[in-house]
Amino acid sequence: MSLRIAFVASDSPTARTAHAALVGRYGQVPEEEADVIVALGGDGFMLSTLHRTQHLDIPVYGMNRGTVGFLMNEYSESDLKDRLKAAEEEVINPLSMRATCADGTVHEALALNEVSVLRSGPQAAKLKITVDGRLRMDELVCDGALLATPAGSTAYNYSAHGPILPIGSDVLALTAIAPFRPRRWRGALLPKTAHVRFDVLEADKRPVMAEADSNLVADVVSVEIRSEPGIEHRILFDPGHGLEERLIREQFV
């Protein structure tokens, strides 16, 4: 049986040019009829494609036509079908965010990389942290904090000096962003099943926003985060270049 491919691309000229070339060479089917979706762009476009096609249960193979491309494979127009057939699959569970705003509205979103709470005013945020209903920190003064998955641990989490987590590990990284008090608090490793809650202290004086991947919510007073094992995102990588290898390699750069 012929492999049915749906090509999607970001709006960048490089990605659009690649899209036209690949569709001309391999054809195109609607996403709902595809065996695999090939995403052309960078990591941001890959994340948006995974979120958008979540309901289809179709694996996504990315080719880098963006900048970083941590979630992407190298771009090549030749032997694509052979590469797709040989590709190895990684399954990632997202985080779910439930953010309550000062006006009482509630916003929910999913995140493959991390959920972060960030100060949105001139003063540092004050956060109270509860894990599985138990108070763990009554006051963290900081620019923000985040909870990262293993797949997202090399992104914002790593830039904030959080740990890189092995793929397949049943842990999440809770990392402070520019902590002022406790100044040397480096965060915590939590089980994947943990239910984490951030409560914003002095929200009127020290406004905070929440972000799940690229979904922003302003003026939050509390943010609850947990892993969603019932939701699976399927990502394809060339043999020997999967997420596990990339995470290890990143630590020796």
Short mmCIF file of C-alpha atoms in Angstrom, two decimals:
data_model
loop_
_atom_site.label_atom_id
_atom_site.label_comp_id
_atom_site.label_asym_id
_atom_site.label_seq_id
_atom_site.Cartn_x
_atom_site.Cartn_y
_atom_site.Cartn_z
CA MET A 1 0.00 0.00 0.00
CA SER A 2 1.28 3.45 -0.89
CA LEU A 3 2.09 5.76 2.01
CA ARG A 4 -0.41 8.62 2.13
CA ILE A 5 1.20 11.89 3.23
CA ALA A 6 -0.33 15.20 4.27
CA PHE A 7 2.18 18.05 4.06
CA VAL A 8 1.71 21.16 6.20
CA ALA A 9 4.01 24.18 6.42
CA SER A 10 4.53 27.34 8.42
CA ASP A 11 4.16 30.74 6.76
CA SER A 12 7.89 31.27 6.25
CA PRO A 13 9.06 31.47 2.62
CA THR A 14 11.52 28.62 3.20
CA ALA A 15 8.79 26.33 4.52
CA ARG A 16 6.34 27.28 1.76
CA THR A 17 8.94 26.58 -0.93
CA ALA A 18 9.69 23.18 0.60
CA HIS A 19 5.96 22.43 0.79
CA ALA A 20 5.47 23.11 -2.91
CA ALA A 21 8.47 20.94 -3.84
CA LEU A 22 7.41 17.99 -1.69
CA VAL A 23 3.77 18.07 -2.73
CA GLY A 24 4.86 18.14 -6.37
CA ARG A 25 7.08 15.12 -5.80
CA TYR A 26 5.02 12.95 -3.44
CA GLY A 27 1.46 14.17 -3.81
CA GLN A 28 -0.90 15.37 -1.12
CA VAL A 29 -3.90 13.94 0.74
CA PRO A 30 -6.18 15.58 3.34
CA GLU A 31 -4.95 15.18 6.91
CA GLU A 32 -7.95 13.02 7.82
CA GLU A 33 -6.97 10.48 5.14
CA ALA A 34 -3.22 10.49 5.76
CA ASP A 35 -1.01 7.78 7.24
CA VAL A 36 1.46 10.44 8.36
CA ILE A 37 1.59 14.23 8.57
CA VAL A 38 4.83 15.92 7.53
CA ALA A 39 5.29 19.31 9.19
CA LEU A 40 7.68 21.81 7.63
CA GLY A 41 8.89 24.63 9.88
CA GLY A 42 10.45 25.03 13.30
CA ASP A 43 9.65 23.76 16.77
CA GLY A 44 6.86 26.28 17.29
CA PHE A 45 5.09 25.10 14.15
CA MET A 46 5.62 21.49 15.18
CA LEU A 47 3.95 22.15 18.54
CA SER A 48 1.00 23.90 16.91
CA THR A 49 0.62 21.03 14.42
CA LEU A 50 0.62 18.43 17.21
CA HIS A 51 -2.02 20.37 19.13
CA ARG A 52 -4.16 20.98 16.05
CA THR A 53 -4.12 17.34 14.86
CA GLN A 54 -4.38 15.74 18.29
CA HIS A 55 -7.84 14.32 17.54
CA LEU A 56 -6.63 12.45 14.43
CA ASP A 57 -4.23 10.00 16.14
CA ILE A 58 -1.83 10.29 13.18
CA PRO A 59 1.95 10.45 13.70
CA VAL A 60 3.72 13.69 12.78
CA TYR A 61 7.16 13.78 11.16
CA GLY A 62 8.81 17.18 11.21
CA MET A 63 11.47 18.50 8.86
CA ASN A 64 13.34 21.58 9.91
CA ARG A 65 12.60 24.69 7.90
CA GLY A 66 12.85 26.95 10.94
CA THR A 67 15.52 27.91 13.46
CA VAL A 68 16.18 25.47 16.31
CA GLY A 69 14.39 22.35 15.15
CA PHE A 70 14.84 20.26 18.30
CA LEU A 71 11.64 18.35 17.49
CA MET A 72 12.42 18.20 13.77
CA ASN A 73 14.39 15.93 11.44
CA GLU A 74 16.85 17.22 8.87
CA TYR A 75 15.28 18.48 5.67
CA SER A 76 15.74 16.48 2.48
CA GLU A 77 13.52 16.03 -0.54
CA SER A 78 14.92 12.62 -1.48
CA ASP A 79 13.95 9.19 -0.10
CA LEU A 80 11.22 10.67 2.09
CA LYS A 81 8.99 7.60 1.95
CA ASP A 82 11.86 5.34 2.95
CA ARG A 83 12.68 7.66 5.84
CA LEU A 84 9.08 7.66 7.00
CA LYS A 85 8.86 3.87 6.91
CA ALA A 86 12.08 3.55 8.92
CA ALA A 87 11.21 6.32 11.40
CA GLU A 88 10.97 5.60 15.12
CA GLU A 89 7.99 6.81 17.11
CA GLU A 90 8.07 8.72 20.40
CA VAL A 91 4.87 9.18 22.39
CA ILE A 92 4.51 12.31 24.51
CA ASN A 93 1.81 13.12 27.07
CA PRO A 94 0.98 16.81 27.45
CA LEU A 95 0.36 18.85 30.57
CA SER A 96 -3.06 20.33 31.18
CA MET A 97 -3.37 23.85 32.57
CA ARG A 98 -6.39 25.25 34.39
CA ALA A 99 -5.90 28.97 35.04
CA THR A 100 -8.35 31.04 37.10
CA CYS A 101 -8.33 34.78 36.48
CA ALA A 102 -9.06 37.68 38.82
CA ASP A 103 -12.48 38.17 37.19
CA GLY A 104 -13.42 34.55 37.93
CA THR A 105 -13.05 33.21 34.38
CA VAL A 106 -11.33 29.86 33.93
CA HIS A 107 -9.10 29.00 30.97
CA GLU A 108 -7.88 25.52 30.07
CA ALA A 109 -5.09 24.57 27.66
CA LEU A 110 -2.61 21.78 26.92
CA ALA A 111 1.16 22.10 26.77
CA LEU A 112 3.73 19.71 25.31
CA ASN A 113 6.74 21.66 26.59
CA GLU A 114 5.83 23.51 29.76
CA VAL A 115 3.30 25.56 31.66
CA SER A 116 4.77 28.74 33.07
CA VAL A 117 3.56 31.51 35.37
CA LEU A 118 5.30 34.82 34.75
CA ARG A 119 5.21 38.27 36.25
CA SER A 120 3.47 40.75 33.95
CA GLY A 121 4.25 43.95 35.85
CA PRO A 122 7.32 45.81 37.13
CA GLN A 123 7.47 43.93 40.44
CA ALA A 124 8.46 40.34 41.08
CA ALA A 125 5.71 37.77 41.42
CA LYS A 126 4.85 36.16 44.74
CA LEU A 127 3.71 32.56 44.39
CA LYS A 128 2.49 29.90 46.80
CA ILE A 129 3.20 26.34 45.63
CA THR A 130 1.06 23.34 46.53
CA VAL A 131 1.76 19.78 45.34
CA ASP A 132 -0.94 17.13 45.61
CA GLY A 133 -2.85 19.28 48.08
CA ARG A 134 0.14 19.76 50.38
CA LEU A 135 1.72 23.19 50.82
CA ARG A 136 5.35 22.97 49.74
CA MET A 137 6.37 26.64 49.60
CA ASP A 138 4.38 29.41 51.21
CA GLU A 139 6.12 32.19 49.28
CA LEU A 140 8.39 32.18 46.23
CA VAL A 141 9.44 35.66 45.08
CA CYS A 142 10.57 35.41 41.47
CA ASP A 143 10.10 36.44 37.87
CA GLY A 144 8.09 33.24 37.47
CA ALA A 145 8.10 29.47 37.65
CA LEU A 146 7.37 26.63 35.27
CA LEU A 147 6.54 22.96 35.15
CA ALA A 148 8.19 21.13 32.23
CA THR A 149 7.77 17.72 30.63
CA PRO A 150 10.84 15.65 29.66
CA ALA A 151 10.27 16.65 26.00
CA GLY A 152 10.18 20.33 26.98
CA SER A 153 13.00 20.19 29.49
CA THR A 154 15.58 21.46 26.97
CA ALA A 155 13.49 24.52 26.07
CA TYR A 156 12.54 27.33 28.49
CA ASN A 157 13.23 25.05 31.46
CA TYR A 158 16.88 24.56 30.47
CA SER A 159 17.33 28.28 29.82
CA ALA A 160 16.08 28.88 33.37
CA HIS A 161 18.77 26.44 34.63
CA GLY A 162 16.34 23.58 35.13
CA PRO A 163 17.42 19.94 34.63
CA ILE A 164 17.22 18.01 31.38
CA LEU A 165 14.93 15.03 31.92
CA PRO A 166 15.36 11.71 30.08
CA ILE A 167 12.52 10.80 27.74
CA GLY A 168 10.44 8.07 29.32
CA SER A 169 11.20 9.22 32.86
CA ASP A 170 8.05 9.59 34.95
CA VAL A 171 9.08 12.96 36.36
CA LEU A 172 8.37 16.65 35.76
CA ALA A 173 10.71 19.57 36.39
CA LEU A 174 9.48 22.41 38.60
CA THR A 175 11.86 25.30 37.98
CA ALA A 176 12.01 28.84 39.32
CA ILE A 177 12.72 31.72 36.96
CA ALA A 178 15.11 34.29 38.47
CA PRO A 179 14.21 33.46 42.10
CA PHE A 180 14.79 36.28 44.57
CA ARG A 181 13.60 34.55 47.73
CA PRO A 182 14.55 31.81 48.48
CA ARG A 183 17.47 33.04 46.36
CA ARG A 184 19.19 29.70 45.87
CA TRP A 185 16.10 27.56 45.36
CA ARG A 186 16.74 25.55 42.20
CA GLY A 187 13.36 23.91 41.89
CA ALA A 188 12.26 20.31 42.32
CA LEU A 189 11.73 17.04 40.49
CA LEU A 190 8.17 15.78 40.87
CA PRO A 191 6.48 12.52 39.89
CA LYS A 192 4.58 12.64 36.61
CA THR A 193 1.34 12.07 38.52
CA ALA A 194 1.79 15.23 40.62
CA HIS A 195 -0.93 17.87 40.72
CA VAL A 196 0.80 21.25 41.03
CA ARG A 197 -0.97 24.46 42.00
CA PHE A 198 0.42 27.99 41.94
CA ASP A 199 -1.50 30.65 43.89
CA VAL A 200 -0.64 34.26 43.14
CA LEU A 201 -0.10 36.39 46.23
CA GLU A 202 -0.78 40.14 46.08
CA ALA A 203 -2.21 39.69 42.58
CA ASP A 204 -3.43 43.30 42.33
CA LYS A 205 0.01 44.69 43.11
CA ARG A 206 2.02 41.96 41.40
CA PRO A 207 0.08 40.78 38.30
CA VAL A 208 0.92 37.40 36.81
CA MET A 209 0.16 35.71 33.50
CA ALA A 210 0.16 32.02 32.64
CA GLU A 211 1.35 30.36 29.44
CA ALA A 212 0.78 26.83 28.14
CA ASP A 213 3.16 26.52 25.19
CA SER A 214 2.00 29.66 23.30
CA ASN A 215 -1.44 30.08 24.92
CA LEU A 216 -1.35 33.16 27.15
CA VAL A 217 -3.76 33.98 29.96
CA ALA A 218 -3.48 37.35 31.73
CA ASP A 219 -4.24 38.35 35.32
CA VAL A 220 -4.31 34.87 36.83
CA VAL A 221 -4.83 34.25 40.54
CA SER A 222 -4.25 30.50 40.48
CA VAL A 223 -2.90 27.92 38.03
CA GLU A 224 -3.34 24.16 38.34
CA ILE A 225 -1.22 21.76 36.29
CA ARG A 226 -1.22 18.00 35.85
CA SER A 227 -0.07 15.48 33.26
CA GLU A 228 -2.65 14.04 30.86
CA PRO A 229 -1.72 10.36 30.30
CA GLY A 230 -4.92 9.81 28.32
CA ILE A 231 -3.70 12.13 25.55
CA GLU A 232 -0.84 10.89 23.37
CA HIS A 233 1.08 12.83 20.75
CA ARG A 234 2.97 10.63 18.28
CA ILE A 235 6.21 12.10 16.86
CA LEU A 236 8.44 10.37 14.30
CA PHE A 237 12.24 10.65 14.19
CA ASP A 238 14.91 9.24 11.92
CA PRO A 239 16.64 6.19 13.50
CA GLY A 240 19.34 7.23 15.96
CA HIS A 241 18.08 10.79 16.13
CA GLY A 242 15.09 10.44 18.49
CA LEU A 243 14.34 12.54 21.52
CA GLU A 244 16.37 10.37 23.88
CA GLU A 245 19.53 10.83 21.80
CA ARG A 246 18.85 14.55 21.39
CA LEU A 247 18.38 15.05 25.12
CA ILE A 248 21.66 13.28 25.87
CA ARG A 249 23.51 15.17 23.13
CA GLU A 250 22.17 18.52 24.39
CA GLN A 251 23.93 18.00 27.72
CA PHE A 252 27.36 17.78 26.08
CA VAL A 253 27.12 20.88 23.93
#
